[in-house]
Short mmCIF file of C-alpha atoms in Angstrom, two decimals:
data_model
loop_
_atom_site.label_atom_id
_atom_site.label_comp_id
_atom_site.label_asym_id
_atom_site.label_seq_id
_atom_site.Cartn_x
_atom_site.Cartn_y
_atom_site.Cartn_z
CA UNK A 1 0.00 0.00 0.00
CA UNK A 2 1.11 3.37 -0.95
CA UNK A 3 1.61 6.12 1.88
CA UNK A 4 -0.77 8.25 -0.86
CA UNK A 5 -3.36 5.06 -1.00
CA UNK A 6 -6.27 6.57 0.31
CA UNK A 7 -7.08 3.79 2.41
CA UNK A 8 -3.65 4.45 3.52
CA UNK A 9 -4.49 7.99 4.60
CA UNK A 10 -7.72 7.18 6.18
CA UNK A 11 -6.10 4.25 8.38
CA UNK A 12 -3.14 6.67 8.92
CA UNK A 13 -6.14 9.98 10.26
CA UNK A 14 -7.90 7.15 12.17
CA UNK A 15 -5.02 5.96 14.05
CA UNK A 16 -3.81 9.62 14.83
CA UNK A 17 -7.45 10.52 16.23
CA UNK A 18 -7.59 7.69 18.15
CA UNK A 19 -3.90 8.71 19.52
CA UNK A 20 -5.04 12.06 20.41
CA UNK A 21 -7.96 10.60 22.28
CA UNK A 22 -6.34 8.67 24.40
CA UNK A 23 -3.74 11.44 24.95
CA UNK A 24 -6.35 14.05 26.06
CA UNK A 25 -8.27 11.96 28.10
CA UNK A 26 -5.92 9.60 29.54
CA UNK A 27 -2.09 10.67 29.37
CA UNK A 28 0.67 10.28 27.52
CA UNK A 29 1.14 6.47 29.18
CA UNK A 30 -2.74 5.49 27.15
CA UNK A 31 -0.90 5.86 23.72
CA UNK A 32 0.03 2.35 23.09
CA UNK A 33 0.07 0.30 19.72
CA UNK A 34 -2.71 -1.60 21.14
CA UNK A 35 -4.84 0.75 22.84
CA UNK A 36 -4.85 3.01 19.46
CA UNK A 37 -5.37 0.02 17.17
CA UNK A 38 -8.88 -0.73 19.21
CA UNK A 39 -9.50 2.61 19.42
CA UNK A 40 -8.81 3.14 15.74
CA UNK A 41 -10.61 0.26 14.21
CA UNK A 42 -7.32 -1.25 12.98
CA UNK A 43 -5.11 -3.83 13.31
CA UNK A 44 -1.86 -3.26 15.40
CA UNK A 45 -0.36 -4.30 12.07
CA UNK A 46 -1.10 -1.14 10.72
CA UNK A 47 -0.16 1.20 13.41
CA UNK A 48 3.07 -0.58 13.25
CA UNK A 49 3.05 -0.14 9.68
CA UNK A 50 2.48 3.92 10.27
CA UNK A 51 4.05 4.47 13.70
CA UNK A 52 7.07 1.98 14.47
CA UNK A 53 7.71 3.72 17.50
CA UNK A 54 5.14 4.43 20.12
CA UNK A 55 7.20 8.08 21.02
CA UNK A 56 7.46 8.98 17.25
CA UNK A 57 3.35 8.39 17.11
CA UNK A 58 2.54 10.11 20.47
CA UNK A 59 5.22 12.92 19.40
CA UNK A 60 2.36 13.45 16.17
CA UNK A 61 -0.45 13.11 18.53
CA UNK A 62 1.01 16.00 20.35
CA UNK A 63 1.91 18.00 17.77
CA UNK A 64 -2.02 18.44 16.72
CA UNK A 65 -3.41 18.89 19.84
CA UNK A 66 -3.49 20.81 22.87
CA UNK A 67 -2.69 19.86 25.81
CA UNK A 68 -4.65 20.64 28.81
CA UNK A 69 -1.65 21.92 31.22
CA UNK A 70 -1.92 24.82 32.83
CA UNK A 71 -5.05 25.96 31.14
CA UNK A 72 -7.97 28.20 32.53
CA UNK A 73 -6.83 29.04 35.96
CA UNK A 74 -9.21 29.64 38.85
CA UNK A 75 -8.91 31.01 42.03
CA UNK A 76 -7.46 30.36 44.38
CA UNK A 77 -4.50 30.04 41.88
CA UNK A 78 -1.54 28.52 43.91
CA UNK A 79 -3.61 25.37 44.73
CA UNK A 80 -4.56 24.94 41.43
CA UNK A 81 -0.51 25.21 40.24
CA UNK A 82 0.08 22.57 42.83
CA UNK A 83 -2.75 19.96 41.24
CA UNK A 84 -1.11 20.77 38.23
CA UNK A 85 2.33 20.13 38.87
CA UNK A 86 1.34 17.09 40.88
CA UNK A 87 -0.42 15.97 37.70
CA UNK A 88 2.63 16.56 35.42
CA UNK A 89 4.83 14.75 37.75
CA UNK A 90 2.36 11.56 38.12
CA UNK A 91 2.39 11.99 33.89
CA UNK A 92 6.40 12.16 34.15
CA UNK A 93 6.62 8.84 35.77
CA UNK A 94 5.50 6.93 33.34
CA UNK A 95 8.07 5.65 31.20
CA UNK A 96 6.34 6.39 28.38
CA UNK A 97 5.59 10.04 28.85
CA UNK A 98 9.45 10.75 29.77
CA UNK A 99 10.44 8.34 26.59
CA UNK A 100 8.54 11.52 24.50
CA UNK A 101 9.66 13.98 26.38
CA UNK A 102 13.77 12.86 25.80
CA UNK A 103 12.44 12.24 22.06
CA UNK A 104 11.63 15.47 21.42
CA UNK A 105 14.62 17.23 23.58
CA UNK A 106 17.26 14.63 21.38
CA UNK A 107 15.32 15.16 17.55
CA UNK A 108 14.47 18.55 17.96
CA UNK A 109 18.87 19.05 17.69
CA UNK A 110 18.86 17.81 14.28
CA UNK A 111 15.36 18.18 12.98
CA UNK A 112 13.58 21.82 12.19
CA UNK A 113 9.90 20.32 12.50
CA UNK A 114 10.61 18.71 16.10
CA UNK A 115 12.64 22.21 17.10
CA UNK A 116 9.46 24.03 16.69
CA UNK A 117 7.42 21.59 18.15
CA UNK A 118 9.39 21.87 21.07
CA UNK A 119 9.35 25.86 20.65
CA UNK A 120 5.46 25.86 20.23
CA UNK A 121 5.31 23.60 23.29
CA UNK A 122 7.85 25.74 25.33
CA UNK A 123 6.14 29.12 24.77
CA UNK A 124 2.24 27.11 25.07
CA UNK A 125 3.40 26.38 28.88
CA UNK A 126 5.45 29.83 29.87
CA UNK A 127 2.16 31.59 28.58
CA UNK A 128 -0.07 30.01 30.13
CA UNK A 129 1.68 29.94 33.57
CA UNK A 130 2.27 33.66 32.93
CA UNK A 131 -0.99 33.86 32.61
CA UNK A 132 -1.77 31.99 35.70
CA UNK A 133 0.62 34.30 37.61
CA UNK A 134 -0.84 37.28 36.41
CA UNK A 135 -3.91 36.25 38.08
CA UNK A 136 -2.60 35.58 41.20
CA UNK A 137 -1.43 39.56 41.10
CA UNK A 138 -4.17 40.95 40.11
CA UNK A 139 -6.34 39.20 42.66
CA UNK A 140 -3.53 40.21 45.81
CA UNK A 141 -2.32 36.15 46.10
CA UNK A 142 0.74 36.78 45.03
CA UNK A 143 2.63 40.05 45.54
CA UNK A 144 4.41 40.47 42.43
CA UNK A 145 4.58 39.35 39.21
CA UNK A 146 7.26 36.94 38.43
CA UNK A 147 9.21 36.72 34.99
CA UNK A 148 6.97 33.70 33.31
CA UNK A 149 9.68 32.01 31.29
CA UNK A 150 11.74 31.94 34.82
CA UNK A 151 8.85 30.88 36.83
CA UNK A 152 8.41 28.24 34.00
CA UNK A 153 11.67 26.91 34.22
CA UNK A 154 11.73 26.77 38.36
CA UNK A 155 8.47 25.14 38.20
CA UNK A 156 8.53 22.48 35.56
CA UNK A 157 12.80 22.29 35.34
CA UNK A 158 13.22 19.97 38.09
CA UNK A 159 9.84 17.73 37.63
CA UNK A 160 11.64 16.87 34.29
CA UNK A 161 15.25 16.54 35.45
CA UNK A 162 14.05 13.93 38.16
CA UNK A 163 12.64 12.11 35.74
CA UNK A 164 15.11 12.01 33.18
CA UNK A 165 18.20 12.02 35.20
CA UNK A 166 17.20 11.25 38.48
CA UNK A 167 14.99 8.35 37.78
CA UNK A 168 13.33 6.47 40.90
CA UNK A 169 13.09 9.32 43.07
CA UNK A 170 9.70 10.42 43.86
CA UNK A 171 8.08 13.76 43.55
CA UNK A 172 6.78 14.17 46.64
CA UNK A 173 3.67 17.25 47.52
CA UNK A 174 6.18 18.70 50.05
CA UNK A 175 8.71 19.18 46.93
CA UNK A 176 5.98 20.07 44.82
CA UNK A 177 5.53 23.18 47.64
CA UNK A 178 8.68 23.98 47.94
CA UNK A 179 8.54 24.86 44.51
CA UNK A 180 5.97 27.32 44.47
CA UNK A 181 7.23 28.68 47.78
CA UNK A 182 10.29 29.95 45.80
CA UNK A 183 8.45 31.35 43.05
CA UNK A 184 5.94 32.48 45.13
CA UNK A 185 9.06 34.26 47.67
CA UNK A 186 9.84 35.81 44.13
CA UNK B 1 42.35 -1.88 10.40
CA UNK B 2 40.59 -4.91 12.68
CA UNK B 3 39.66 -3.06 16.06
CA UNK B 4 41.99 -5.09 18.33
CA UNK B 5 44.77 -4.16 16.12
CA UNK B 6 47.57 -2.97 18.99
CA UNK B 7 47.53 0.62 16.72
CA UNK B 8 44.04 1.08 16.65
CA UNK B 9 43.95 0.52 20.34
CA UNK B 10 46.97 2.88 20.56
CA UNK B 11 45.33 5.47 18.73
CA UNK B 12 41.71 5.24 20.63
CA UNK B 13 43.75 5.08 24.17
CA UNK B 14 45.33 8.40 22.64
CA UNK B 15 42.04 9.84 21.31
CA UNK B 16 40.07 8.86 24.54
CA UNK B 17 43.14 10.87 26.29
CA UNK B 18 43.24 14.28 24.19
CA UNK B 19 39.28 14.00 24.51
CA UNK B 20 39.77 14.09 28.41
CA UNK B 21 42.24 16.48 28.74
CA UNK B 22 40.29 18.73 26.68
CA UNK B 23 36.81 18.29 28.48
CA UNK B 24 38.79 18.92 31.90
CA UNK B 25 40.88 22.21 30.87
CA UNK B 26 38.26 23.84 28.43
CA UNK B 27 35.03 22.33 28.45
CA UNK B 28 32.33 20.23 26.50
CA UNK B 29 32.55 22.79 23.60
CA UNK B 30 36.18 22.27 23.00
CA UNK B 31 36.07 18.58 22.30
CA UNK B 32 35.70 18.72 18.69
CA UNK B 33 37.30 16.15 15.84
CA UNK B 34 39.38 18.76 14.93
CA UNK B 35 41.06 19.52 18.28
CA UNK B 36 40.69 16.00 19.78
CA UNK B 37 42.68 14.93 16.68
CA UNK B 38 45.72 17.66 17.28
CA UNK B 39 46.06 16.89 20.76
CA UNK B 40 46.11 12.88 20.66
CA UNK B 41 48.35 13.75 17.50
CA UNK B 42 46.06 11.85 14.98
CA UNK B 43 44.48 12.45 11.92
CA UNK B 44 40.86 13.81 11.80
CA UNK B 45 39.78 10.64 9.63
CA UNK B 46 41.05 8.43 12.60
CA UNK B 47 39.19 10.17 15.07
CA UNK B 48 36.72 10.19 12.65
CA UNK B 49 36.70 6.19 12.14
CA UNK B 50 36.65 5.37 16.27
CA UNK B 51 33.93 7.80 17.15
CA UNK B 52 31.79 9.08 14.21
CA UNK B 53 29.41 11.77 16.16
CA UNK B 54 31.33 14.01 19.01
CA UNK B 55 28.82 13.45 21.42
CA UNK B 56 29.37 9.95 21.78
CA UNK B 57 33.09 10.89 22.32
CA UNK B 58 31.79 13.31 24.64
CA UNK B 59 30.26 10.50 26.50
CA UNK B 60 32.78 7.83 26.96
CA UNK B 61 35.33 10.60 28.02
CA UNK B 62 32.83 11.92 30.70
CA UNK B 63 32.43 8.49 31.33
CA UNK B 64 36.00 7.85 32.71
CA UNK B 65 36.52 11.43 33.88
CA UNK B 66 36.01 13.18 36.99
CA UNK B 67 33.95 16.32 36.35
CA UNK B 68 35.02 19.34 38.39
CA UNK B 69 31.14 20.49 39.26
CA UNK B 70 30.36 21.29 43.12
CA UNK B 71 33.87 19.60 43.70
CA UNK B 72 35.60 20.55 47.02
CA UNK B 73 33.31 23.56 48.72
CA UNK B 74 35.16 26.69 50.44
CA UNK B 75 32.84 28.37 52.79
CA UNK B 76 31.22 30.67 52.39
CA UNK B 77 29.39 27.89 50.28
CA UNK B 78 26.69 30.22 48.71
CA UNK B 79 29.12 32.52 46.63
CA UNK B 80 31.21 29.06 45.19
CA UNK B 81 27.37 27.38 44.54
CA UNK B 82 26.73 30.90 42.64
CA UNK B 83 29.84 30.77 40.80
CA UNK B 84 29.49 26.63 40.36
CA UNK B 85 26.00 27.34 39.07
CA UNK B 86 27.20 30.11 36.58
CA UNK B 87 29.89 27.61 35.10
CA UNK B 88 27.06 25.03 34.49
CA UNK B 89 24.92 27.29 32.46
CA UNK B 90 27.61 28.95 30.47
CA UNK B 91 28.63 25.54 29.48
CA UNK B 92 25.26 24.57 28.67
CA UNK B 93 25.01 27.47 26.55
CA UNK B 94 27.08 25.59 24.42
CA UNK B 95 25.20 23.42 21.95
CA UNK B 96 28.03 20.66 22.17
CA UNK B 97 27.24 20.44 25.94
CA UNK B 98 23.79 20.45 25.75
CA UNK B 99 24.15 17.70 22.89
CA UNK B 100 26.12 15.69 24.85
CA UNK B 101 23.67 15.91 27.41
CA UNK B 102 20.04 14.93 25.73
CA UNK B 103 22.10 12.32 24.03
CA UNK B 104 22.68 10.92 27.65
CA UNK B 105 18.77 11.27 28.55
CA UNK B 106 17.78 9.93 25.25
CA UNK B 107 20.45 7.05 24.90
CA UNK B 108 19.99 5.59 28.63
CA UNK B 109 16.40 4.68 28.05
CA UNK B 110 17.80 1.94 26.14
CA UNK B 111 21.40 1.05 26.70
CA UNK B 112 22.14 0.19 30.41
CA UNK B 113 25.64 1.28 30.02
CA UNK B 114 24.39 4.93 29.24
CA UNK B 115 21.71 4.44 32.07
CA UNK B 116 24.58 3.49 34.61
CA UNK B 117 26.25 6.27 33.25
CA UNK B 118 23.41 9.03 34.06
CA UNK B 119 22.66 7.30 37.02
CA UNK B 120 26.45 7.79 38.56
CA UNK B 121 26.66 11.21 37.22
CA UNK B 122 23.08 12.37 39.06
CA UNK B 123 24.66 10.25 42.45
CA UNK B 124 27.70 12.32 42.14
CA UNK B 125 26.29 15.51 41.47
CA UNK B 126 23.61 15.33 44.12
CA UNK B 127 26.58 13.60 46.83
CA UNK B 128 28.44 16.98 45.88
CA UNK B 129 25.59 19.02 46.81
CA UNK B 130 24.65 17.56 49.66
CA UNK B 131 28.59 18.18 50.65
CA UNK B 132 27.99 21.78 49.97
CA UNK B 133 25.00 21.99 52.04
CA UNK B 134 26.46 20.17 55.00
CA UNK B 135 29.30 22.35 54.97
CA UNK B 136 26.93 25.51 54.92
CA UNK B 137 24.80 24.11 57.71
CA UNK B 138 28.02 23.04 60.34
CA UNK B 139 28.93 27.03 59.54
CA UNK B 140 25.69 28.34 60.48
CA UNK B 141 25.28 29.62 56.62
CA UNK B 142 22.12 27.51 56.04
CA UNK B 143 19.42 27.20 59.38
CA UNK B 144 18.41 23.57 57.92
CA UNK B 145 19.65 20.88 55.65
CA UNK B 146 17.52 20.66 52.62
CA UNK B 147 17.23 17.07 51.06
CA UNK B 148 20.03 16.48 48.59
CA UNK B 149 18.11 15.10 46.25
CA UNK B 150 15.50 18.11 46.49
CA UNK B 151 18.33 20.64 45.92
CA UNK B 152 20.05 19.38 43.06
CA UNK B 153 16.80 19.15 41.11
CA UNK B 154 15.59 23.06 42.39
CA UNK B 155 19.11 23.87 41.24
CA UNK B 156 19.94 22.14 38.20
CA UNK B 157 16.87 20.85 36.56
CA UNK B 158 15.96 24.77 35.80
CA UNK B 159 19.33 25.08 34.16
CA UNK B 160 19.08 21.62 32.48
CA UNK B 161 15.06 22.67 31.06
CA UNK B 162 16.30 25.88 29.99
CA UNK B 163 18.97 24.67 27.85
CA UNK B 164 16.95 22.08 26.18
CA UNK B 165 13.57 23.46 25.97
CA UNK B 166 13.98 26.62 26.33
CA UNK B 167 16.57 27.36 23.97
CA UNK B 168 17.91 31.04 23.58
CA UNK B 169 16.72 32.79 27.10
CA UNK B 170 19.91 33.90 28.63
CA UNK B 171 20.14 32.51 32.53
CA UNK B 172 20.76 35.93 34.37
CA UNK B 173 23.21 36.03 37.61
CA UNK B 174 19.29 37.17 38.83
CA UNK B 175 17.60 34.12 37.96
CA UNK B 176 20.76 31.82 39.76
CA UNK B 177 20.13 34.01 42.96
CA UNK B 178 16.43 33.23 42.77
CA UNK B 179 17.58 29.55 43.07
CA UNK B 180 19.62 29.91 45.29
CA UNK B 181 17.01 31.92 47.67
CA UNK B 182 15.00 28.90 46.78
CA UNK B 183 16.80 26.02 48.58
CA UNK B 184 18.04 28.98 51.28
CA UNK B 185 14.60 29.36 52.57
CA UNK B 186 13.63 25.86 52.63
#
């Protein structure tokens, strides 16, 4: 079959549907050749045939959708940051999610599409926290307004260091705090 | 040339040599083919043959070096973490260093060698810290020990994330201070 078979490119739209699916409502760790392939009305031939590699597949899945951290902030804001974080984390320690995460870091060096993928996804979070923080100021929780792409990088930085470099350790809610309390001492 | 050939071990030993010497005195962004080849006194094409991408030359001479991060703390410790700090994210700045680095994420998730490899360097960058913060606590510097562990992810994984995600925002003496005041206050 051709990659420009049209039953080629309907299998191929299916599978990345069902991969966004399972992404959106159930993680990073959902988007498996099997789960997709049920999901998709294929056989796990065919996502193989598409997506050798699970990472590569959830990489595309990602790319065409939008991810739902750090989006809409209520108030109280800092509680809602923590929930957030602690969901991140739980994402982070699936092997899966950090095998996407490295995959994207590692391709985006030699590969312009992945480099703005990672961009898109970089500036996505720092905006949205930003925009999270700017809440917290303008309703007196927080006294100042902290630089976003710093906050960013103080906030989600060492979730994804632990679990790329310091694998095993947990992420426990008192470190989660500890991490707003420094952005939130400024 | 077979690879147990006595010259071709010869000229690797040499290689593996220049490639450490070089990493030690001038950092990640000096060990190139060029100058790794000069130094062990070798052509380019032999370096060339033994280690086709400099990152993975990167790697195996990190792997048998000692890396001079957080080594041997002076008091006051803050200043030296500052200035330790500062070093780490002006070599990351490079994009050898930060090469070398995702490769080591990326490669570990399926080679246990490289996974042994991260795993040591995180041990001895977090055993280092934890030095640090001893030393700052038995001086009165520091009213509590923070968790190692805890530490070296507030301090590094910020650096680390900023390097390879978010590629092109300068880390400020400002933003290392903020850090800093982070694992200060606990």
């Amino acid at each position: 079959m051709r990659p420009n078979d049209p039953r080629a490119v309907r299998s191929r739209d299916a599978i990345l549907a069902a991969a966004r699916e399972l992404l959106r409502d159930h993680g990073p760790a959902a988007v498996t050749h099997q789960r997709v392939a049920e999901l998709a009305g294929v056989g796990r031939a065919t996502v193989y045939r598409h997506w050798a590699r699970t990472e590569q597949l959830l990489l595309d899945a990602m790319a065409s959708s939008d991810l739902p951290y750090f989006k809409d902030p209520p108030t109280p804001v800092r509680p809602w940051l923590f929930r957030q974080l602690r969901g991140m984390a739980d994402e982070l320690a699936h092997p899966e999610a950090v095998a996407v995460t490295v995959t994207l870091m590692h391709g985006a060096f030699g590969d312009a599409q992945l480099a703005r993928q990672r961009d898109g996804s970089t500036a996505a979070i720092v905006e949205r926290i930003g925009a999270a923080l700017d809440l917290a100021v303008a309703t007196g929780e927080l006294p100042e307004r902290p630089v976003p792409a710093d906050a960013a990088a103080r906030l989600i930085g060492p979730l994804v260091w632990r679990a790329t470099m310091q694998i095993g350790v947990p992420v426990t809610d008192d470190f989660l705090d500890r991490l707003l309390d420094g952005v939130w001492l400024g």
